[in-house]
Structures are given as C-alpha cells and as structure tokens.
Coordinates of C-alpha atoms and ligand atoms in Angstrom, one line a residue:
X236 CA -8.4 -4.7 16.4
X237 CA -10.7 -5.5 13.5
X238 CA -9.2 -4.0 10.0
X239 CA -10.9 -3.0 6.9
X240 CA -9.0 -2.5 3.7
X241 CA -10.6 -0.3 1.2
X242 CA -9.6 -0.5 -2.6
X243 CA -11.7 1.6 -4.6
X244 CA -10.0 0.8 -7.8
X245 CA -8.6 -2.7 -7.7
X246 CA -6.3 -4.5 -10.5
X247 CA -5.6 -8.0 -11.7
X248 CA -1.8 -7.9 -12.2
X249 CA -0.6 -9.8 -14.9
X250 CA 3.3 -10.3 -14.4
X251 CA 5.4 -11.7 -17.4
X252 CA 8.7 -12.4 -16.5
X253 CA 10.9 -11.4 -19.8
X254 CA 14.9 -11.2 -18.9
X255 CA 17.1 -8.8 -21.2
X256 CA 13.6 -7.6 -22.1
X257 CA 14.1 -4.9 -25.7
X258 CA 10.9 -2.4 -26.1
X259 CA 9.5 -2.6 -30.1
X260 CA 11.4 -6.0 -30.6
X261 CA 9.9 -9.4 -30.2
X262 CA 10.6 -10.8 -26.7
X263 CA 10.8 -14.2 -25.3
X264 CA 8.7 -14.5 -22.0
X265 CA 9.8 -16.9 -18.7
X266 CA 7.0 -16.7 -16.6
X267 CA 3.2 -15.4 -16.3
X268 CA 1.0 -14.9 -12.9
X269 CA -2.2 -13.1 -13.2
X270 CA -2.5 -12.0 -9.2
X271 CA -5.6 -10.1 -8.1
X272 CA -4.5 -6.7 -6.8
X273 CA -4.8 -3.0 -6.3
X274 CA -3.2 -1.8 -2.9
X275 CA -6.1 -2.5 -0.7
X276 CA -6.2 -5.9 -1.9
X277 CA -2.3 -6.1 -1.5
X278 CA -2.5 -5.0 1.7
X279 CA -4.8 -7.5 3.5
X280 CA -3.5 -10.4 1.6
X281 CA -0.2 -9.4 3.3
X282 CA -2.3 -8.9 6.9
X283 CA -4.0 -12.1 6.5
X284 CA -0.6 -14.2 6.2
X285 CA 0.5 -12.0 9.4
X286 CA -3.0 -13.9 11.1
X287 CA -5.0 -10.5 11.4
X288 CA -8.3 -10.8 11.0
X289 CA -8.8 -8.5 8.0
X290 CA -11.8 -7.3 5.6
X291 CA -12.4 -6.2 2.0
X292 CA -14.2 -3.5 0.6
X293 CA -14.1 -0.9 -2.4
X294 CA -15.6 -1.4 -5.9
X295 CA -15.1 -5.2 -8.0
X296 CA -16.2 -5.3 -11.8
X297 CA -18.4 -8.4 -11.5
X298 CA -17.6 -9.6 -14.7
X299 CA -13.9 -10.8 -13.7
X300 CA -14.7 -11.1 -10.0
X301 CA -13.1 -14.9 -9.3
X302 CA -9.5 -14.2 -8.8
X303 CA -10.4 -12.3 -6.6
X304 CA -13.1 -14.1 -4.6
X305 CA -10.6 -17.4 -4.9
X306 CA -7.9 -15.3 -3.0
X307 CA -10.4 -13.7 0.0
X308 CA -11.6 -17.5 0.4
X309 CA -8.3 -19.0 0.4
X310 CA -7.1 -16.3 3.2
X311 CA -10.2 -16.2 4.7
X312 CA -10.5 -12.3 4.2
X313 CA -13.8 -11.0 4.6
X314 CA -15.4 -9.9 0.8
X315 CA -17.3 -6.7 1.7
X316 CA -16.7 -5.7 -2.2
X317 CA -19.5 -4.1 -4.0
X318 CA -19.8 -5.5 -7.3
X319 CA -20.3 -2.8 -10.0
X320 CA -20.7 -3.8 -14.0
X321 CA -17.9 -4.2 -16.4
X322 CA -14.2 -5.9 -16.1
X323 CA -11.5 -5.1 -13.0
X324 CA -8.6 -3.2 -14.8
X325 CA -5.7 -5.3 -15.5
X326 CA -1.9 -4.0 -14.5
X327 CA 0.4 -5.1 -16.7
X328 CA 4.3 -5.8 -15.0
X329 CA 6.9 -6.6 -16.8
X330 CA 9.7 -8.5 -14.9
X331 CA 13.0 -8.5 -16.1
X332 CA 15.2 -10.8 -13.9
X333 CA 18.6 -10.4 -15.1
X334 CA 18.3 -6.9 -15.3
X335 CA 16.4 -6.8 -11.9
X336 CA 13.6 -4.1 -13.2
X337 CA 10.0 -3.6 -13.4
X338 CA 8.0 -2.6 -16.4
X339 CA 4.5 -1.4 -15.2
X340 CA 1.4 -0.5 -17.5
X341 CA -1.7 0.4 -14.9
X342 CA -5.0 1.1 -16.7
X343 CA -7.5 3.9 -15.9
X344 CA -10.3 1.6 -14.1
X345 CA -14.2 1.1 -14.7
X346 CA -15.7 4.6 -14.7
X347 CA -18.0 4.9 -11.4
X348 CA -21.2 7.0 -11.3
X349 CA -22.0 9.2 -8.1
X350 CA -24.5 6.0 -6.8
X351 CA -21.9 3.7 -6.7
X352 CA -19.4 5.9 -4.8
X353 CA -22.8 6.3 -2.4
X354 CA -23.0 3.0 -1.7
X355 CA -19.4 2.6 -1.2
X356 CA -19.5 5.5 1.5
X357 CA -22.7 3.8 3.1
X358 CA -20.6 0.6 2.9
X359 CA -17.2 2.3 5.0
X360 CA -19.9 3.4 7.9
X361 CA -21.5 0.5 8.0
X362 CA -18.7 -1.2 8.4
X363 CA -17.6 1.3 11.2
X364 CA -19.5 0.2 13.6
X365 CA -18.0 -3.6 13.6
X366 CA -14.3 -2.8 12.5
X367 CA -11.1 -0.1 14.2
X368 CA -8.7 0.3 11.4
X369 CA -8.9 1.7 7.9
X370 CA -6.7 1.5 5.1
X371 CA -7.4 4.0 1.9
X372 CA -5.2 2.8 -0.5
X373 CA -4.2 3.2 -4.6
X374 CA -5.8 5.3 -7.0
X375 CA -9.5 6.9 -7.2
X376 CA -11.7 5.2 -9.9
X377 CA -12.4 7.8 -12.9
X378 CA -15.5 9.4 -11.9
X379 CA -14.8 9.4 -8.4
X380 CA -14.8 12.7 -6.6
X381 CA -11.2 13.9 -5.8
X382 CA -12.2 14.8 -2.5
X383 CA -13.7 11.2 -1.4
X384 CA -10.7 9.9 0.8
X385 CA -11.0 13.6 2.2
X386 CA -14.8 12.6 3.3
X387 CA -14.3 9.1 4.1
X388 CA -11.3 10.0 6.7
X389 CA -13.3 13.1 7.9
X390 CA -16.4 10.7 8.8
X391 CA -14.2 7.9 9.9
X392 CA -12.0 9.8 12.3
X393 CA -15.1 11.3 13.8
X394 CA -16.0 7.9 14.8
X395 CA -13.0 7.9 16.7
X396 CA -11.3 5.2 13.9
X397 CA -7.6 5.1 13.0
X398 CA -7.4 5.8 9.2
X399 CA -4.2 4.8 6.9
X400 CA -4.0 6.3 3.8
X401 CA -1.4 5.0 1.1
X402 CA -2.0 7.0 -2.3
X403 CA -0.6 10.0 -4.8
X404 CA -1.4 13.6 -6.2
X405 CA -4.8 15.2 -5.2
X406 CA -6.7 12.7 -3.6
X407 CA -3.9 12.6 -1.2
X408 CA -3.3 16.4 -0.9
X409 CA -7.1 16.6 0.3
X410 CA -6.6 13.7 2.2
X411 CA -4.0 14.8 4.1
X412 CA -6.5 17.7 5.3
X413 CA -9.0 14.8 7.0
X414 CA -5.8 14.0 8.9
X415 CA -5.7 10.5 9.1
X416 CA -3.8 8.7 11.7
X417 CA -1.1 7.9 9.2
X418 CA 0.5 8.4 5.8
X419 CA 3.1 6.3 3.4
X420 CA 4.1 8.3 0.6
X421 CA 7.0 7.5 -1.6
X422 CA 9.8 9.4 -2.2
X423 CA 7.6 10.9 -5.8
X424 CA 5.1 11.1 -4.1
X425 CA 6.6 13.1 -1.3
X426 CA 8.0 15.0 -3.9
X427 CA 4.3 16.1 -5.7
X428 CA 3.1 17.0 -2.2
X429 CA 5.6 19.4 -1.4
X430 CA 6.8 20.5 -5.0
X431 CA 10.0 19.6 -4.4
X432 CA 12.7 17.6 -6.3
X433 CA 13.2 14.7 -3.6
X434 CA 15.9 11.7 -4.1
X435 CA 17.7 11.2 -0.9
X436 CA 16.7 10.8 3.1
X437 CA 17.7 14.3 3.7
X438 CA 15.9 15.7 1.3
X439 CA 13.2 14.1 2.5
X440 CA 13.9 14.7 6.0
X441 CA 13.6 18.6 5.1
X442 CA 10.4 18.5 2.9
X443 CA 8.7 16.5 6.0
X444 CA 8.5 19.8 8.2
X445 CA 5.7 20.8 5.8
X446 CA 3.1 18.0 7.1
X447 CA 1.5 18.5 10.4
X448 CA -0.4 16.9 12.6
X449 CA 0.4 13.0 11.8
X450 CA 0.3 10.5 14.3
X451 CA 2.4 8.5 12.0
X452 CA 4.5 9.3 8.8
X453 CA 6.2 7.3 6.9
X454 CA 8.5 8.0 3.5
X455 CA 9.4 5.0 1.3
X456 CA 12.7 5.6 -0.2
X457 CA 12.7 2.3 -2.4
X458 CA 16.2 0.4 -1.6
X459 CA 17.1 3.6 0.3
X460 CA 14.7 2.6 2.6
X461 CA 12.2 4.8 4.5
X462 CA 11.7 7.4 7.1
X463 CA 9.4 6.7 10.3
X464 CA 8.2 9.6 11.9
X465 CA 6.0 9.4 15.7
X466 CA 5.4 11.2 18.4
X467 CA 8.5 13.6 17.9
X468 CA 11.0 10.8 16.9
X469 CA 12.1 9.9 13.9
X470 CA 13.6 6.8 12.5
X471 CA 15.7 5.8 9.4
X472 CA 15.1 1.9 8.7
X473 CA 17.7 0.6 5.9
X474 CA 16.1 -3.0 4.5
X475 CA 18.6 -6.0 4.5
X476 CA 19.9 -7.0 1.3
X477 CA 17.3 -9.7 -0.5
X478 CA 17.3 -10.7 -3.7
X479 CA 15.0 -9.0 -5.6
X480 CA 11.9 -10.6 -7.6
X481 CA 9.4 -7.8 -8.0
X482 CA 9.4 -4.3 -6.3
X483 CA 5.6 -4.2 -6.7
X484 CA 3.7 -4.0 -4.0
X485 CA 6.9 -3.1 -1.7
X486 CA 4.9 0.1 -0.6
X487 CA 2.1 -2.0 0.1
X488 CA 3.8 -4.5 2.5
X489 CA 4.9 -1.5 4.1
X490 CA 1.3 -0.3 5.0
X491 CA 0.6 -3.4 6.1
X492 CA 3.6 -3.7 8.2
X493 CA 2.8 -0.4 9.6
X494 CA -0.9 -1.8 10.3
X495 CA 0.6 -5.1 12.2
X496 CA 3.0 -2.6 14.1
X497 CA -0.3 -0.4 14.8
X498 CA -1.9 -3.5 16.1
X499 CA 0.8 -4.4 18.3
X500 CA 1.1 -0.7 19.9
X501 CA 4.8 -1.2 18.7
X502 CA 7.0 2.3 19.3
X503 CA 9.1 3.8 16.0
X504 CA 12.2 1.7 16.2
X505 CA 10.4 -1.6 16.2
X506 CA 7.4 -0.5 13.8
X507 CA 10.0 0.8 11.5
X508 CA 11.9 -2.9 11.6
X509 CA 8.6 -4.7 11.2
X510 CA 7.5 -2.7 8.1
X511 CA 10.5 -3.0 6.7
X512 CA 10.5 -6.6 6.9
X513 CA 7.2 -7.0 5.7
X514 CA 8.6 -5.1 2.7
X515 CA 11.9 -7.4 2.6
X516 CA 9.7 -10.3 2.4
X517 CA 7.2 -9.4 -0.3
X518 CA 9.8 -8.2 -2.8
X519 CA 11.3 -12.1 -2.8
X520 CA 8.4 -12.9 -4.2
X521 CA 5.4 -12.2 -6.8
X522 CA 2.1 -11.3 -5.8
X523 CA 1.3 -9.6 -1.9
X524 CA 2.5 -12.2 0.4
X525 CA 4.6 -13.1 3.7
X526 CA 7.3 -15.5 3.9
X527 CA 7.3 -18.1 6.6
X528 CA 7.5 -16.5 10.6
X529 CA 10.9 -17.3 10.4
X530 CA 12.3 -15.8 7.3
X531 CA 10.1 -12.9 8.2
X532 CA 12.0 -13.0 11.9
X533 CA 15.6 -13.3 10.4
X534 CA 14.5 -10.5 7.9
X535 CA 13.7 -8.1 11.3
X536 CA 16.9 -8.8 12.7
X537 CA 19.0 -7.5 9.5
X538 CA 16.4 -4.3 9.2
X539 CA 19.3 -1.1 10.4
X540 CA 17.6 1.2 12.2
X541 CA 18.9 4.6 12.6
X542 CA 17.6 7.4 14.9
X543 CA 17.4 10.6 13.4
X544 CA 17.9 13.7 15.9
X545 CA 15.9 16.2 14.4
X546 CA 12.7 13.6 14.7
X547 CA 9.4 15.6 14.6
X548 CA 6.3 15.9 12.6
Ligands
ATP775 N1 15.1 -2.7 -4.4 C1 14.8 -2.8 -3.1 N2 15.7 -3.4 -2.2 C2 15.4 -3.5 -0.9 N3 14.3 -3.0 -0.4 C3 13.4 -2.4 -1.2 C4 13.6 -2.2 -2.6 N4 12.5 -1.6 -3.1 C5 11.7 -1.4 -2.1 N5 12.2 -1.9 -0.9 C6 11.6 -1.8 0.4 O1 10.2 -1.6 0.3 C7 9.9 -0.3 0.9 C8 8.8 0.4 0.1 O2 9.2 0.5 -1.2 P1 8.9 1.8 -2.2 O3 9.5 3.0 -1.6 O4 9.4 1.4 -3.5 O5 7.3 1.8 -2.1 P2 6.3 2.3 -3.2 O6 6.9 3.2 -4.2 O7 5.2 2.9 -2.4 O8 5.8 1.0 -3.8 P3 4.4 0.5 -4.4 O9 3.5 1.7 -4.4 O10 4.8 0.1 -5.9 O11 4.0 -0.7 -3.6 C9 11.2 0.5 1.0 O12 11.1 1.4 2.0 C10 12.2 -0.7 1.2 O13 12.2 -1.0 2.6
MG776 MG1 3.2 3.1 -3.0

C-alpha cells in the first residue's frame, strides 16, 4: 500500500525549551530545535521510521524550503510538494520541562490563490493513480476554499482510495460529508463538531452517535487516551505512562499509527494498541519520530485496551 501525505499548510516548528517559564518576564531558555512540520509532514516522518514507503505533497513556501527537503531526503520520503512564493509559517512551542507543558503560537500561513489550490488538486489525482492511501491533515491555507478536503475526499474516494482526515472546525465538518474512510478528532475538536462541552470518554462516547457512516473513528483524549471505533466495536486504549517531552504532534503519531494499523489490516484492539504506541513514542521526544522497534514493542505491550459494549458508529 503506497501512502501520500497531504499538508496544505505546513510549519517549521521552532521548540525552545524554557523550565518554570513566566509570560511578560524575561526567561532563560535550555534548548532550541527548529523541526520542519505541519501534520502531513509529521505524519510521514513518523510512517517513514515505521519502513512505509510514504510521499509528500501540499503547498512549500520556496523561500525556506531546505529543512524541509533535508528531512524527505534523509527519510527517503517522496517530495511531491508544490513550491509556491514566500516563507513556510513558523510554529512557535514553548517547552517547559519542569512544569511538563506546552506553549504553542501557530501562524496563519502563506495566503494561496485559487491557481495554486488548482494545481494542488491536479497534483492529489495525479498522484491517485500511483498511490492507495491519503492523509488530509492540519489546517487549510488562508485563501483556500473551506470546502477543499470536502472535494479532494469526494474525488479520491470515487477512485476507490482510502482517505484519513486529521483536522478541526469547518473544513472538517464538510469533510466529514465526503466520508472518508477515517477520522481523528480530539476531544475539542469533537466537541466543535457536535456543539457539545466534551472532557471525559463518556462524554465522548455519547457525542459519537452523531457521526455516521465511518469505517474508522478515532477520539484522542490527550493522556485520557482515545476511543477506537470499527465495524460496530468500540475500543478504549489508555497509553502507558512515559515521561513526557513534548505533546505536539501526539495526534499526529496517532494518524500515522492508525495508517500502519490500516496497512496491516489490523482489527480495533490491535490498531487501537499500535496507535497508541506510536503516540507513546513520539511524546518522548521532539520533532515526529519513532523510537527504536523495541521500545516501540515494549510500549504496545503496556497500551490497556478496554472494550466498550455499546461499540457502534
Ligand atoms: N500527556 C500524555 N500522556 C500520555 N499519552 C498522551 C499524552 N498526550 C497525548 N497522549 C497520547 O497521544 C494521543 C493523541 O493525543 P491528543 O489527544 O493530545 O492529540 P491531538 O490533540 O490531536 O494532538 P496534536 O494535534 O497536537 O498532534 C492520545 O490519545 C494519547 O494516547
Ligand atoms: Mg490533532
């Protein structure tokens, strides 16, 4: 199964690590990586280290384009990436260690015209015709039509294609209406879709019922964990306790854990423990990677997983 990750509004993450940090005061800094992102990028970073063949596509400002081009040649991901003028946003993430939290400042993104969003679209079916999976992940680009991860799942899933589509408000209401083949919302998330207040599984356990048609559904509860729903059953996977580094790009693991399971035709129990390890793993660490086979291994085997009864969806 070939894989294409789309990121139409990627990021270079800047992380400063900064413990006891004090907003409006002068604080001493630990730590800097500058780690290109956005949750496409994230995502087959993460699939690359799993040993899935894995390519890139969405929308690079050319003028800061060699992070990024450093990371898809040292992984050997694919670069599909249009270049478009101006600067990649930069994402800002405060670490503070001691305190074990994460500051994050995202910009808006380069501001795309309706050609560029063409040749991105022309780009996906191109790519259609040599590739199985897609992942639609992060934010739209300003300028971007709210409906495009609508069209790009419509036309995708007519080609027969399994779509994954990991991101927030609008362009994920409408996407939801393409039906791709799965979804990873967060527990906010979650909460925006159904316009409820959401903080623990059972809440989110009820507001599911409202999302049909899925062949996979997942709800990421942070260190709460995350729901699995498939084919009628329903899974709760509680992570095993890590120490924490960063909490970005958790969600992102998660996708790609979800995509590895996907490859593997794994059922719910064992696609739920995967993910969840994937997740384990990244948040040891900064930037989107995996830890060895056999950290990633002992990680599984701590991963709780507990059958829900009411599993639908
Ligand atoms: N503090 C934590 N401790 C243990 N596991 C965590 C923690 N935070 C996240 N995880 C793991 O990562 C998964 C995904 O995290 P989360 O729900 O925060 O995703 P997210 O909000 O989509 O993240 P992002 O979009 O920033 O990548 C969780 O289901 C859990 O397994
Ligand atoms: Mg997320």
């Amino acid at each position: 199964m070939k894989v294409v990750t789309v990121t139409l509004n990627p990021a270079l993450d800047l992380t400063v690590r900064s413990d006891h940090l004090q907003i409006g005061q002068v604080n001493q800094g630990q730590d800097m990586q500058l780690n290109p992102a956005g949750k496409g990028v994230n995502v087959a970073s993460i699939l690359a280290d799993w040993g899935l063949r894995v390519t890139v596509t969405g929308l690079l400002g050319e003028e800061n384009s060699e992070t990024f081009e450093r990371l898809f040649a040292k992984k050997g991901i694919a670069d599909h990436f249009i270049r478009i003028p101006g600067s990649t946003r930069l994402g800002l993430k405060i670490v503070d260690e001691a305190r074990q939290e994460t500051t994050d400042i995202n910009l808006k993104g380069i501001q795309v015209a309706p050609p560029q969003v063409e040749s991105l679209r022309k780009k996906v079916l191109t790519l259609a015709e040599t590739h199985d999976l897609f992942v639609l992940a992060g934010s739209l680009p300003p300028g971007a039509p709210e409906d495009l991860y609508f069209t790009l799942i419509r036309d995708l899933k007519a080609l027969g294609k399994k779509v994954v589509l990991d991101t927030s408000g609008r362009p994920l209401e409408l996407g939801l209406k393409a039906r791709p083949t799965a979804v990873k919302p967060n527990l906010h998330e979650l909460s925006q879709l159904t316009q409820k207040t959401l903080s623990t599984p059972e809440d989110a356990l009820d507001a599911v019922k409202s999302l049909q048609g899925l062949e996979w559904l997942v709800v990421s509860m942070g260190e709460q964990g995350a729901l699995f729903f498939h084919e009628g059953e329903a899974v709760h996977a509680i992570p095993p306790r890590v120490v924490v580094k960063s909490t970005v790009g958790a969600g992102d693991a998660m996708v790609a854990g979800l995509v590895a399971a996907l490859h593997e035709g794994l059922e719910v129990q064992e696609a739920a423990r995967l993910a969840t390890a994937f997740s384990a793993g990244s948040i040891q660490q900064i930037g989107a990677n995996l830890p060895e086979a056999n950290v990633l291994q002992e990680l599984q085997s701590h991963v709780q997983v507990v059958t829900l009864a009411s599993g639908r969806v």
